JSON list of C-alpha atoms in Angstrom, two decimals:
[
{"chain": "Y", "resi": 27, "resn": "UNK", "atom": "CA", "xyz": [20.73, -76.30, -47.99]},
{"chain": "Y", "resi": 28, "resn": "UNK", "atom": "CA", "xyz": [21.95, -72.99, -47.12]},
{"chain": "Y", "resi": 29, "resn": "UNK", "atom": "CA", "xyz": [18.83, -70.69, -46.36]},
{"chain": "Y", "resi": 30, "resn": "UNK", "atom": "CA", "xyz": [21.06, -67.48, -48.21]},
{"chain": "Y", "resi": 31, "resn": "UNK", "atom": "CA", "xyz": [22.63, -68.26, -51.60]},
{"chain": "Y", "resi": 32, "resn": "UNK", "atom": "CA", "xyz": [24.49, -65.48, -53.47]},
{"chain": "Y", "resi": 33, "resn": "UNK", "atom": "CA", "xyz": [25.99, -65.35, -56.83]},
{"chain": "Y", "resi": 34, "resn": "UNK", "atom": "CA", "xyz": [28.56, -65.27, -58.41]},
{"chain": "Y", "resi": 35, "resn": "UNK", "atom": "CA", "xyz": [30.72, -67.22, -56.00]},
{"chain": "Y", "resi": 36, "resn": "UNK", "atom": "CA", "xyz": [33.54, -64.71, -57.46]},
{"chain": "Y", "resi": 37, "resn": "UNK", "atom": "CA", "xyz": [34.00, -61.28, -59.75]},
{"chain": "Y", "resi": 38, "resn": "UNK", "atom": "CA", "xyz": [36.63, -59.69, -61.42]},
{"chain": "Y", "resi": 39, "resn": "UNK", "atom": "CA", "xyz": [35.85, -56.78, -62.99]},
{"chain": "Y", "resi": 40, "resn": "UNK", "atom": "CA", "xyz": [38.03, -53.08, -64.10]},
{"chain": "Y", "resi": 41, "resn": "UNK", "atom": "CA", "xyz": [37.93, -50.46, -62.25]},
{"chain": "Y", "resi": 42, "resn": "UNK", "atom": "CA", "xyz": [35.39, -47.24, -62.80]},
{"chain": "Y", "resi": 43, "resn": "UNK", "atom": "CA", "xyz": [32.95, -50.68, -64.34]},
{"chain": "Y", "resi": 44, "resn": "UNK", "atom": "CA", "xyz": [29.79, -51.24, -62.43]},
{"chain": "Y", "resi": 45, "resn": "UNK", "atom": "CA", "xyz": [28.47, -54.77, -60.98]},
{"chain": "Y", "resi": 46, "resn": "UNK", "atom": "CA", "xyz": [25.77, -56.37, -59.36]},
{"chain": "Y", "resi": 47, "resn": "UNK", "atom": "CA", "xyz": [25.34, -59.70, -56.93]},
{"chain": "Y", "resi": 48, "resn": "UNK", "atom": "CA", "xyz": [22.61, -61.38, -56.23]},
{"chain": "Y", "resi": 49, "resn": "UNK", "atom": "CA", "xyz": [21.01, -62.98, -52.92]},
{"chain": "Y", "resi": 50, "resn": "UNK", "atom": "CA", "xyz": [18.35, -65.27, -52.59]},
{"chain": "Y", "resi": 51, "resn": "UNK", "atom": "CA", "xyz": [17.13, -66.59, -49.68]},
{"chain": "Y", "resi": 52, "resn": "UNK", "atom": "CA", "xyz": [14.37, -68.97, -47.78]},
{"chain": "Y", "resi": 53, "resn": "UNK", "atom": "CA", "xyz": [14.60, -67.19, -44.41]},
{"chain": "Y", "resi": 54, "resn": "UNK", "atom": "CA", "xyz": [11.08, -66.25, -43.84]},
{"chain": "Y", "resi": 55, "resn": "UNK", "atom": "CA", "xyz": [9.38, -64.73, -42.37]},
{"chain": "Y", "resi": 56, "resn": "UNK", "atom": "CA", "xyz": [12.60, -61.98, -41.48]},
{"chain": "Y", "resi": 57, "resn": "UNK", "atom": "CA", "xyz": [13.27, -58.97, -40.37]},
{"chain": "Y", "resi": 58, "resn": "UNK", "atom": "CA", "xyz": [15.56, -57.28, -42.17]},
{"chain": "Y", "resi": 59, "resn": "UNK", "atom": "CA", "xyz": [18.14, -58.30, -45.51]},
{"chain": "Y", "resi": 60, "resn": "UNK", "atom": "CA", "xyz": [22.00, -56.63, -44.40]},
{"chain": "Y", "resi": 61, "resn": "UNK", "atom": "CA", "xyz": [24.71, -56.30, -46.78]},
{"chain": "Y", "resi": 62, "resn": "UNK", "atom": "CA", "xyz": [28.08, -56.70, -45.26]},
{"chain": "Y", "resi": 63, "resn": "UNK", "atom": "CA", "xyz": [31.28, -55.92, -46.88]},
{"chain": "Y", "resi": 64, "resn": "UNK", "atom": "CA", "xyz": [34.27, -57.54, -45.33]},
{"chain": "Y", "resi": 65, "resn": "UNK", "atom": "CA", "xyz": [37.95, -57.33, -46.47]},
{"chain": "Y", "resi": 66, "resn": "UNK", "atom": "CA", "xyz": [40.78, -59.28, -46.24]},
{"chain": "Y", "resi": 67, "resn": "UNK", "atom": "CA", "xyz": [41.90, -60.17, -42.27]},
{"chain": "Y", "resi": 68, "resn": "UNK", "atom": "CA", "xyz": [38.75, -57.84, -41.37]},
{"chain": "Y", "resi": 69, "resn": "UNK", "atom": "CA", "xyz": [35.66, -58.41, -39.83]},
{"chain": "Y", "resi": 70, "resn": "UNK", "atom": "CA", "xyz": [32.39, -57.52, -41.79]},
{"chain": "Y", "resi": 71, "resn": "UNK", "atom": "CA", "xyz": [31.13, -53.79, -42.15]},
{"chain": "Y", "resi": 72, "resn": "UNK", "atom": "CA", "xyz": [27.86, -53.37, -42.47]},
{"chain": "Y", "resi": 73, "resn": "UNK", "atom": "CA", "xyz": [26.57, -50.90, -46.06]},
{"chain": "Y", "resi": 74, "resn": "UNK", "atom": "CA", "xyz": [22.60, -51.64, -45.79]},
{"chain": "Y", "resi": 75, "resn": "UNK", "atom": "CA", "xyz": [19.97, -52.88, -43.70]},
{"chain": "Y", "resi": 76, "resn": "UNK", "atom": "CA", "xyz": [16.45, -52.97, -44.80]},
{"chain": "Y", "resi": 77, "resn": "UNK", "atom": "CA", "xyz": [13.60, -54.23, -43.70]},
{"chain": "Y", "resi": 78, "resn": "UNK", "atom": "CA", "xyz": [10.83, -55.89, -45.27]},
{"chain": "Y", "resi": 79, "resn": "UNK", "atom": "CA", "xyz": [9.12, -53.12, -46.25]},
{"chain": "Y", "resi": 80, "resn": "UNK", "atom": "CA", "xyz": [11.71, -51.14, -47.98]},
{"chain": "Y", "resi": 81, "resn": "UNK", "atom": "CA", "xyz": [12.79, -52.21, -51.27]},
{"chain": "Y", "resi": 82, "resn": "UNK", "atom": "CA", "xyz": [16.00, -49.71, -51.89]},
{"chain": "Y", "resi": 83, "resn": "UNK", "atom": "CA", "xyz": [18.73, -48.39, -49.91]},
{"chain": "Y", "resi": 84, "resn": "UNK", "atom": "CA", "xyz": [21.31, -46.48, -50.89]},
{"chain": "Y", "resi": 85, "resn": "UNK", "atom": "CA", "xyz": [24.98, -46.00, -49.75]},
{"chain": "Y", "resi": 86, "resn": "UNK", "atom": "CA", "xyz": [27.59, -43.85, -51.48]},
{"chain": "Y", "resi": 87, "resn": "UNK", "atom": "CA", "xyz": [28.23, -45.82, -54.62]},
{"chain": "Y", "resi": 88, "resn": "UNK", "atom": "CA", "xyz": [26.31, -48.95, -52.75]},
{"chain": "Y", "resi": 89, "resn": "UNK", "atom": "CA", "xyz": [22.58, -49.56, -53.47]},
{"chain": "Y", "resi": 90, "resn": "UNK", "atom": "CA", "xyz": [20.58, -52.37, -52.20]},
{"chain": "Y", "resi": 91, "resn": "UNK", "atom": "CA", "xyz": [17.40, -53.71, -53.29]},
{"chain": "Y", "resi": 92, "resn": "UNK", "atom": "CA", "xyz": [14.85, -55.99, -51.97]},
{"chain": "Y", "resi": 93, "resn": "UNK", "atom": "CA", "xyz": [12.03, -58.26, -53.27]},
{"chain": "Y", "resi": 94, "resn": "UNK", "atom": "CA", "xyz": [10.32, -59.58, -50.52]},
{"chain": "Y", "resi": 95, "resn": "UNK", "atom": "CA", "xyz": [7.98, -61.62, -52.83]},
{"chain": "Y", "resi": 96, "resn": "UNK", "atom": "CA", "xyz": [10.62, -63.12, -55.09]},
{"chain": "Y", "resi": 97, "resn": "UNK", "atom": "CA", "xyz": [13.08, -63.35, -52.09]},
{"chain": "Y", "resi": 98, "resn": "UNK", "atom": "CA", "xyz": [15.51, -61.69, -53.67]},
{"chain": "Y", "resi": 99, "resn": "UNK", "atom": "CA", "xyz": [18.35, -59.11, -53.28]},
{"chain": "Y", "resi": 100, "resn": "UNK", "atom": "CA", "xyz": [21.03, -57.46, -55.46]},
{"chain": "Y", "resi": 101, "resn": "UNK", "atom": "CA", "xyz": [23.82, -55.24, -54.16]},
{"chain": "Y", "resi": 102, "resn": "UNK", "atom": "CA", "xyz": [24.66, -52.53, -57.20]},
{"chain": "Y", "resi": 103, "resn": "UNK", "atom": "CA", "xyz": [28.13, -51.10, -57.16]},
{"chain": "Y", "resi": 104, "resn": "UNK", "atom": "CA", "xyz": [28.36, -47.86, -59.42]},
{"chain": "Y", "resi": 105, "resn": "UNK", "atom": "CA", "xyz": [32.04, -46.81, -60.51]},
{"chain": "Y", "resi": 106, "resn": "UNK", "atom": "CA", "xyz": [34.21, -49.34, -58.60]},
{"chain": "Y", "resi": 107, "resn": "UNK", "atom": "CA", "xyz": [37.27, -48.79, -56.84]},
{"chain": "Y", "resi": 108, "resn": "UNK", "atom": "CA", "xyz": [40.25, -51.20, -56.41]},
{"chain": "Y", "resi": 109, "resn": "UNK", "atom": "CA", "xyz": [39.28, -50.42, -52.32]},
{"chain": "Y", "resi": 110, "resn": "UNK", "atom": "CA", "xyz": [35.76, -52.38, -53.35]},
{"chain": "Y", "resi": 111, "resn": "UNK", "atom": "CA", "xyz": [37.68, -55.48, -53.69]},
{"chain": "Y", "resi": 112, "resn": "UNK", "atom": "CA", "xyz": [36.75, -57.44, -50.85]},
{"chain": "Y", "resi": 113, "resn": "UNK", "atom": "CA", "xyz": [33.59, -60.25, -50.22]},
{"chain": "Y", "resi": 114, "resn": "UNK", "atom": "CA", "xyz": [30.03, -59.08, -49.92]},
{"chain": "Y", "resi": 115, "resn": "UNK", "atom": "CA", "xyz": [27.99, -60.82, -47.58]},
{"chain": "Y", "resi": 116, "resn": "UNK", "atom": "CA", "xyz": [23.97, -61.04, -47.61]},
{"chain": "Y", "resi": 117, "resn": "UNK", "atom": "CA", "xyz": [22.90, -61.45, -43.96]},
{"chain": "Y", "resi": 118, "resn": "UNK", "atom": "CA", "xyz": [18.65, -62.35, -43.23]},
{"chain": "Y", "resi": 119, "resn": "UNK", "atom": "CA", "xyz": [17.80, -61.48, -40.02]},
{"chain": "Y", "resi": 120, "resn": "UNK", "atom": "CA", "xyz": [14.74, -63.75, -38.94]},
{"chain": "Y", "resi": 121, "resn": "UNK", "atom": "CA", "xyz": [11.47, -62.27, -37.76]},
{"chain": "Y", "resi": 122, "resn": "UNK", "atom": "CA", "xyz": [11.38, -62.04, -33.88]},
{"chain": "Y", "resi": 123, "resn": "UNK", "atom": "CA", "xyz": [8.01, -63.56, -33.91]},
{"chain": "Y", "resi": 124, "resn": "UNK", "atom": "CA", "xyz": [9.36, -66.90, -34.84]},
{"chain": "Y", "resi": 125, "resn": "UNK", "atom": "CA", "xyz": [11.28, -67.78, -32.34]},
{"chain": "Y", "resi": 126, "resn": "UNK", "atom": "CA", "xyz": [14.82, -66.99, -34.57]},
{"chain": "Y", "resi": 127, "resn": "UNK", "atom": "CA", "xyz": [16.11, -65.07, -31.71]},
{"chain": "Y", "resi": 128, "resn": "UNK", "atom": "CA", "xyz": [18.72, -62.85, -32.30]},
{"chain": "Y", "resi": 129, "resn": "UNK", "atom": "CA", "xyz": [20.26, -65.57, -35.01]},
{"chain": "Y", "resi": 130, "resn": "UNK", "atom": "CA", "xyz": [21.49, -63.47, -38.14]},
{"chain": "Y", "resi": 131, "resn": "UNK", "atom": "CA", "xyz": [22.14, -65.99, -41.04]},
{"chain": "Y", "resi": 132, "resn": "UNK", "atom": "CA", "xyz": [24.99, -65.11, -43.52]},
{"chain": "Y", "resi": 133, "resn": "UNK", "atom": "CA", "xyz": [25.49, -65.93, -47.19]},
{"chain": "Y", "resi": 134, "resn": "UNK", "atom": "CA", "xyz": [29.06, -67.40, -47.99]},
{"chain": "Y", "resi": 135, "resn": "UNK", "atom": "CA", "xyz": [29.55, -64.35, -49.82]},
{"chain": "Y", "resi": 136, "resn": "UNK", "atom": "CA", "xyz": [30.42, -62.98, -52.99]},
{"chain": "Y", "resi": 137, "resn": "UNK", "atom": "CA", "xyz": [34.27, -62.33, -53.94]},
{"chain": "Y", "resi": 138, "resn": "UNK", "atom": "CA", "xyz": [34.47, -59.07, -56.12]},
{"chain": "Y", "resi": 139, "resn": "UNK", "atom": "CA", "xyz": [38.34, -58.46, -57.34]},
{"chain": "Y", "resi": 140, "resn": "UNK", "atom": "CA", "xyz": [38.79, -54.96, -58.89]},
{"chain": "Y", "resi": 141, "resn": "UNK", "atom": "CA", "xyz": [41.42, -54.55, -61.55]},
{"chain": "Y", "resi": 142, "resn": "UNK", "atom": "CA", "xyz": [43.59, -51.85, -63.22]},
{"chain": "A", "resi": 12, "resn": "UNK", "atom": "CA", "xyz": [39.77, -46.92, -30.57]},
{"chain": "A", "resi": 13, "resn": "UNK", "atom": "CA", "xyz": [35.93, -47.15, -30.35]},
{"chain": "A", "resi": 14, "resn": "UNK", "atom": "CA", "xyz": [34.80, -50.31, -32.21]},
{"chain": "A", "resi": 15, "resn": "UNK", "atom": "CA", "xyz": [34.93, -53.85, -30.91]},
{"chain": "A", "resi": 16, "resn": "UNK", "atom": "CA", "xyz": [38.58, -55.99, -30.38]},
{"chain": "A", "resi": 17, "resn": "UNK", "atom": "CA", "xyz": [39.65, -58.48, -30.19]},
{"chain": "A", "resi": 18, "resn": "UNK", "atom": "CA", "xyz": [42.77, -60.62, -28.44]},
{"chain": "A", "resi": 19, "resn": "UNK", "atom": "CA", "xyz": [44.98, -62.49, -29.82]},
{"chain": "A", "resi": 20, "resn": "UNK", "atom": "CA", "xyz": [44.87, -61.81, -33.58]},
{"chain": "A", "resi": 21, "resn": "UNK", "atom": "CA", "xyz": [45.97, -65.20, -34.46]},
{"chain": "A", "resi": 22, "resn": "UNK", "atom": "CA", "xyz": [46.64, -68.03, -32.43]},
{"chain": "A", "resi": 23, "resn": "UNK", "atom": "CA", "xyz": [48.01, -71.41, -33.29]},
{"chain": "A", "resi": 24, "resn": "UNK", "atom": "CA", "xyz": [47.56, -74.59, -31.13]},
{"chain": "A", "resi": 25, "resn": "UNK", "atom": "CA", "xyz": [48.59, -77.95, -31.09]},
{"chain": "A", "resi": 26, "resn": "UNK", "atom": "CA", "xyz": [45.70, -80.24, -30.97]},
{"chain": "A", "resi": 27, "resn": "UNK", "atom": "CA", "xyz": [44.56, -81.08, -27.78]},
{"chain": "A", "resi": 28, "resn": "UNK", "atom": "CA", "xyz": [45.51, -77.67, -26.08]},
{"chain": "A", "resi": 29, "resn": "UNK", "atom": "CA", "xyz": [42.75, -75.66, -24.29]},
{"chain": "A", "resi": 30, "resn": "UNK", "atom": "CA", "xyz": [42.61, -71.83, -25.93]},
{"chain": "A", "resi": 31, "resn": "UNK", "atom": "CA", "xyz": [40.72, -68.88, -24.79]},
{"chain": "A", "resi": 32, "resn": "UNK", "atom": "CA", "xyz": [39.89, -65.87, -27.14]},
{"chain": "A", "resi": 33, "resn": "UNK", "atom": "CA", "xyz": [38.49, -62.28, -26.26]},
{"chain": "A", "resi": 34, "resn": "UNK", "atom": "CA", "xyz": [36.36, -60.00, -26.88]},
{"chain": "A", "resi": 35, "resn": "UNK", "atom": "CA", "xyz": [36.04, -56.21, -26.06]},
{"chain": "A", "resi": 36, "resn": "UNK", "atom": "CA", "xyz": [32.71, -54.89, -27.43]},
{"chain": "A", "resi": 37, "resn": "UNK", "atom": "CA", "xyz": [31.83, -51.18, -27.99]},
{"chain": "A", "resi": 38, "resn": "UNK", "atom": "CA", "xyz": [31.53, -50.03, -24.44]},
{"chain": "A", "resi": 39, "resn": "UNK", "atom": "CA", "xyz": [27.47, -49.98, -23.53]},
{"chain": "A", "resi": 40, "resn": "UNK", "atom": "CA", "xyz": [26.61, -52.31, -26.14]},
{"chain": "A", "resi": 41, "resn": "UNK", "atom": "CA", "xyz": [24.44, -54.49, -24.30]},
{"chain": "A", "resi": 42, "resn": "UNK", "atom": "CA", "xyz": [24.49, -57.27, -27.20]},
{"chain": "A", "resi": 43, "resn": "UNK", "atom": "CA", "xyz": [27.08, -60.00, -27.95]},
{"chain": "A", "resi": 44, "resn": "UNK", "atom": "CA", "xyz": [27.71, -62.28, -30.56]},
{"chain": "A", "resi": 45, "resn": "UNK", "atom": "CA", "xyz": [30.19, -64.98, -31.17]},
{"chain": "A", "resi": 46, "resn": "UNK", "atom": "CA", "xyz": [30.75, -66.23, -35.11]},
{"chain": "A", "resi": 47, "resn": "UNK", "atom": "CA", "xyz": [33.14, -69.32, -36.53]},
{"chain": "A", "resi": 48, "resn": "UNK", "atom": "CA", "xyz": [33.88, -68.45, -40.49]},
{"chain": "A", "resi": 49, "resn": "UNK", "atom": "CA", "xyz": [35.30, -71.08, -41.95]},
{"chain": "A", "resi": 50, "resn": "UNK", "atom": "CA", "xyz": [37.79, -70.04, -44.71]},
{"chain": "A", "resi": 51, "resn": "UNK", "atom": "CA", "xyz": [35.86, -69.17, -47.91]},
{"chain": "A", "resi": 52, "resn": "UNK", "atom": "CA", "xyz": [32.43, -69.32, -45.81]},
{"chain": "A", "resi": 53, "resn": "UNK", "atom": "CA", "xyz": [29.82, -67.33, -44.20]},
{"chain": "A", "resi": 54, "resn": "UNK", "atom": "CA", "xyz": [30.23, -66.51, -40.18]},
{"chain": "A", "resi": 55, "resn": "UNK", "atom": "CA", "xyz": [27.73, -68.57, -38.44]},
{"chain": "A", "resi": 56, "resn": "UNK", "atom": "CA", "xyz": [26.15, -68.38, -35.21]},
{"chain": "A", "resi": 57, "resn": "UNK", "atom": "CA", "xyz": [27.62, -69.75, -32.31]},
{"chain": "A", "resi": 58, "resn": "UNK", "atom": "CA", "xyz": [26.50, -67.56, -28.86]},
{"chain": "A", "resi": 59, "resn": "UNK", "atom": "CA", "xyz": [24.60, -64.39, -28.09]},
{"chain": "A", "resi": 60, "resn": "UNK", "atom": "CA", "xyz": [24.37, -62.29, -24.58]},
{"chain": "A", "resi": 61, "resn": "UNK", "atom": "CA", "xyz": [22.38, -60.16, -23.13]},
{"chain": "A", "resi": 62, "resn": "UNK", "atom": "CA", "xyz": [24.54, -58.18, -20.96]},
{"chain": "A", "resi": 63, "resn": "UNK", "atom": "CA", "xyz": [25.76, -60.99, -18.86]},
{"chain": "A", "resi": 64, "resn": "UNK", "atom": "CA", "xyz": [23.27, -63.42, -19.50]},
{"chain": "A", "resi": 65, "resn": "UNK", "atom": "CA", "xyz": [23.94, -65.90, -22.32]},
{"chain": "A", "resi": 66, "resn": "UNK", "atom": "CA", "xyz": [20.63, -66.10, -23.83]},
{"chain": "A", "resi": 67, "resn": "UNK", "atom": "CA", "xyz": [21.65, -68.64, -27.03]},
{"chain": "A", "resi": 68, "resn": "UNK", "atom": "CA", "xyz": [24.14, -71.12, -27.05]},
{"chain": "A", "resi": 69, "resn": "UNK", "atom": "CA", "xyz": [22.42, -73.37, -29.92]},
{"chain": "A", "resi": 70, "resn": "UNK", "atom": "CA", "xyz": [25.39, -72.19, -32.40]},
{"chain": "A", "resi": 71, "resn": "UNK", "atom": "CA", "xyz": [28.22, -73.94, -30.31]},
{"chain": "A", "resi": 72, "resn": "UNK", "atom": "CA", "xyz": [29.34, -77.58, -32.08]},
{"chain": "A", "resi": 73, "resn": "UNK", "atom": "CA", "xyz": [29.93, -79.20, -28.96]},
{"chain": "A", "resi": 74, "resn": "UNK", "atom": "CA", "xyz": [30.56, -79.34, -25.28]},
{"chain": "A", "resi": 75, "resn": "UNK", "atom": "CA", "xyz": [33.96, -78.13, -25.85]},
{"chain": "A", "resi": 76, "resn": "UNK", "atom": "CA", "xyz": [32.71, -74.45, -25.95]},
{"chain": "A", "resi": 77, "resn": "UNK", "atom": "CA", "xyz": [32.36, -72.29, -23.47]},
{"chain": "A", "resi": 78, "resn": "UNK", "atom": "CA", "xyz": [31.89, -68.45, -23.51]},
{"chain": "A", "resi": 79, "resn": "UNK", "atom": "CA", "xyz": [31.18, -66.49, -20.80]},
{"chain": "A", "resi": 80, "resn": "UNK", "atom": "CA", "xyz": [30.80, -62.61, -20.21]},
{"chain": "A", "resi": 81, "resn": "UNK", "atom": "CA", "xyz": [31.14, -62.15, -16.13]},
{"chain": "A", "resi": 82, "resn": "UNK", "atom": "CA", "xyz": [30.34, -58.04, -16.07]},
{"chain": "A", "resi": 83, "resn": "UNK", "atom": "CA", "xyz": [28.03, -57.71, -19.07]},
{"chain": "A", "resi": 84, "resn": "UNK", "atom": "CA", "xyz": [31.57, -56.05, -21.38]},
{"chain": "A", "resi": 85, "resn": "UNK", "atom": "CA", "xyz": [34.39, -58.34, -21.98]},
{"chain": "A", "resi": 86, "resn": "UNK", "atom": "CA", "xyz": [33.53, -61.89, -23.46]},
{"chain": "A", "resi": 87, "resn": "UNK", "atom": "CA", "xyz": [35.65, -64.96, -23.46]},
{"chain": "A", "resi": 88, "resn": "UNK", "atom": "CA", "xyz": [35.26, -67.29, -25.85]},
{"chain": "A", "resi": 89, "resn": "UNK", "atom": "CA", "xyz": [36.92, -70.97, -24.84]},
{"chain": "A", "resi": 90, "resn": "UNK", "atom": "CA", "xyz": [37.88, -73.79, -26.87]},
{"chain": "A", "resi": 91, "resn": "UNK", "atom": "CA", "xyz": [38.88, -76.60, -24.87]},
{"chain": "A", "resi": 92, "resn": "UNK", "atom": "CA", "xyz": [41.30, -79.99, -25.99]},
{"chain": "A", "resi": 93, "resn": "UNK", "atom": "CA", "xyz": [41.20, -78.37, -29.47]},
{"chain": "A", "resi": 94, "resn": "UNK", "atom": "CA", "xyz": [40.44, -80.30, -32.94]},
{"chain": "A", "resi": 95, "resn": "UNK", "atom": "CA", "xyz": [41.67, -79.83, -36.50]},
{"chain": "A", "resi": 96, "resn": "UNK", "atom": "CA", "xyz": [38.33, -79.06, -37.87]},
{"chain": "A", "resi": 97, "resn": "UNK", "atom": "CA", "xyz": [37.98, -75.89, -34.66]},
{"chain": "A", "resi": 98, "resn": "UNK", "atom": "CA", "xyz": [40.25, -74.02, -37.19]},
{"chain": "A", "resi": 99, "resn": "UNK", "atom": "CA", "xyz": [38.95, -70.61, -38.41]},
{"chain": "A", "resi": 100, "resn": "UNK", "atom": "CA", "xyz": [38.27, -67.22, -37.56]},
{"chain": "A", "resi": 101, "resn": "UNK", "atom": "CA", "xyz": [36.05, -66.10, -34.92]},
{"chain": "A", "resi": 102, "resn": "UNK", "atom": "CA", "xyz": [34.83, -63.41, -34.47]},
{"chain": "A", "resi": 103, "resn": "UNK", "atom": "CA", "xyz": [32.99, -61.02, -31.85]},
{"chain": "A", "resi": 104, "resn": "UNK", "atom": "CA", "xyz": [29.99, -58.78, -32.59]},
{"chain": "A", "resi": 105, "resn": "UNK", "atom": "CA", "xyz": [28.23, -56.50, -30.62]},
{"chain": "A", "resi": 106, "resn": "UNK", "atom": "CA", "xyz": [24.87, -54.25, -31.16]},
{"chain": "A", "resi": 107, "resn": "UNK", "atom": "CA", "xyz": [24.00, -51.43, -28.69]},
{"chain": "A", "resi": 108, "resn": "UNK", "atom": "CA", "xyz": [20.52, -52.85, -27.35]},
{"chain": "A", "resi": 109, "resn": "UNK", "atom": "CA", "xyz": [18.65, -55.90, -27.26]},
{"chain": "A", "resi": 110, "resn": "UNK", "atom": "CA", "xyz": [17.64, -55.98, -30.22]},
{"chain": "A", "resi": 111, "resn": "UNK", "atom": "CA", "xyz": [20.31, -57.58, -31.82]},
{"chain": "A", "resi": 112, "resn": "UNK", "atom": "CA", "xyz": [18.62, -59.05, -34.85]},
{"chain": "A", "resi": 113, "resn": "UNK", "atom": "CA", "xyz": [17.31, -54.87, -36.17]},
{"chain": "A", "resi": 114, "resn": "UNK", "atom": "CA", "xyz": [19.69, -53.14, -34.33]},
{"chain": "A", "resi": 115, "resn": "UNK", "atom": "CA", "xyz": [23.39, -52.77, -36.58]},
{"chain": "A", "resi": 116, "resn": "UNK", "atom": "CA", "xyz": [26.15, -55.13, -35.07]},
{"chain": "A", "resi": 117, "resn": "UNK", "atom": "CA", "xyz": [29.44, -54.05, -35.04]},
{"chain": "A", "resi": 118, "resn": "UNK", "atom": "CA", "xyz": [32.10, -56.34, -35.59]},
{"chain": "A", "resi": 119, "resn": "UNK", "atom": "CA", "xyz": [35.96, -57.14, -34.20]},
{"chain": "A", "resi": 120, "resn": "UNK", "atom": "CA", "xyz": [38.74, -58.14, -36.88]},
{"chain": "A", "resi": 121, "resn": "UNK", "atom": "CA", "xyz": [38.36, -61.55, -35.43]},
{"chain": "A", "resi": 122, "resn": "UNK", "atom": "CA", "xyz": [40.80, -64.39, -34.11]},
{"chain": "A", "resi": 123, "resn": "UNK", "atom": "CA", "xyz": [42.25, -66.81, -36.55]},
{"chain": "A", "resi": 124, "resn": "UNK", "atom": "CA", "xyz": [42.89, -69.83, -34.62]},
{"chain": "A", "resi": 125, "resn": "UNK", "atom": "CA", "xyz": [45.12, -73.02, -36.17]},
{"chain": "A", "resi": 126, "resn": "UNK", "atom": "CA", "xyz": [45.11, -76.32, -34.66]},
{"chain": "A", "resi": 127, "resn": "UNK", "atom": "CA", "xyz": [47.88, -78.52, -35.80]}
]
């Protein structure tokens, strides 16, 4: 069982129309919860990192929250752009402590398709 | 350019063939990361250095992987007598310190390799 899951799978929604995914995960204890944003033929860029303690970060039109106790994460998109069409990745980064190493684990991802 | 590349862009082998992929991090980033993403997945894990030191190797499938980073900058990543199922995109990360699990990793457009 994957230790991120994130939903949907896939989006399509119009352009200027906000959206949200969703992480969950089992990594515990971690570090810090990254949201990665990677088009087409690209490699990932990162929008957020938090860390355990925080429980909002914000990024342009990008804002990430965190519930540490629910183990839970949303990535809120305000006014999309056809450019925000692309996968979003939730990445848990595992606690040093525990041996995890530098190891980040990645969700499969979340397809978001903007439309005219 | 200032971010991470990576050489060749695609590559297509016929099973059985050795390949060898590369890496050029951000110059000074002491951190280095190899992923596999399989089409429609997640990157996962396969190596991380520590300048030149390969510090995690746990990630690789099998003895057919080799990566190597001689002077602490340029990585080679080597795939040798080449399956089917080694097909996907891999890609090169790298973080500017250590800590590559807080610190933000940076990553390459990646190499999509094809075995026939």
């Amino acid at each position: 069982k994957n230790q991120v899951e994130q939903s949907p799978q896939s989006l399509i929604i119009l352009e200027g129309k906000n959206c949200t995914l969703q992480c969950n995960y089992t990594v515990s204890p971690f570090s810090n919860l990254r949201w990665y944003k990677q088009d087409t033929g690209r490699g990932p860029v990162s929008l957020t990192i938090m860390t355990f303690s925080e429980n909002t970060k914000s990024n342009g039109r990008y804002t990430a929250t965190l519930d540490a106790d629910t183990k839970q994460s949303s990535l809120h998109i305000t006014a999309s752009q056809l450019s925000d069409s692309a996968s979003y990745i939730c990445v848990v980064s595992p606690s040093p402590f525990t041996g995890g190493g530098n190891k980040l684990t990645f969700g499969t991802g979340t397809q978001l398709k903007v439309e005219l | 350019g200032a971010g991470v590349s990576q050489s060749p862009r695609y590559k297509v082998a016929k099973r059985g063939q050795d390949v060898a992929l590369r890496c050029d991090p951000i110059s000074g980033h002491v951190s280095l990361f190899w992923y596999q993403q399989a089409l429609g997945q997640g990157p996962e894990f396969l190596t991380y250095f520590q300048n030149e030191a390969q510090l995690d190797k746990s990630g690789l499938p099998s003895d057919r992987f080799f990566a190597e980073r001689p002077e602490g900058s340029v990585s080679t990543l080597k795939i040798q007598r080449t399956q089917q199922e080694d097909s996907a995109v891999y890609l090169c990360a790298s973080s500017q310190s250590q800590r590559g699990n807080i610190d933000e990793q940076f990553f390459g457009p990646g190499t999509r390799l094809t075995v026939l």
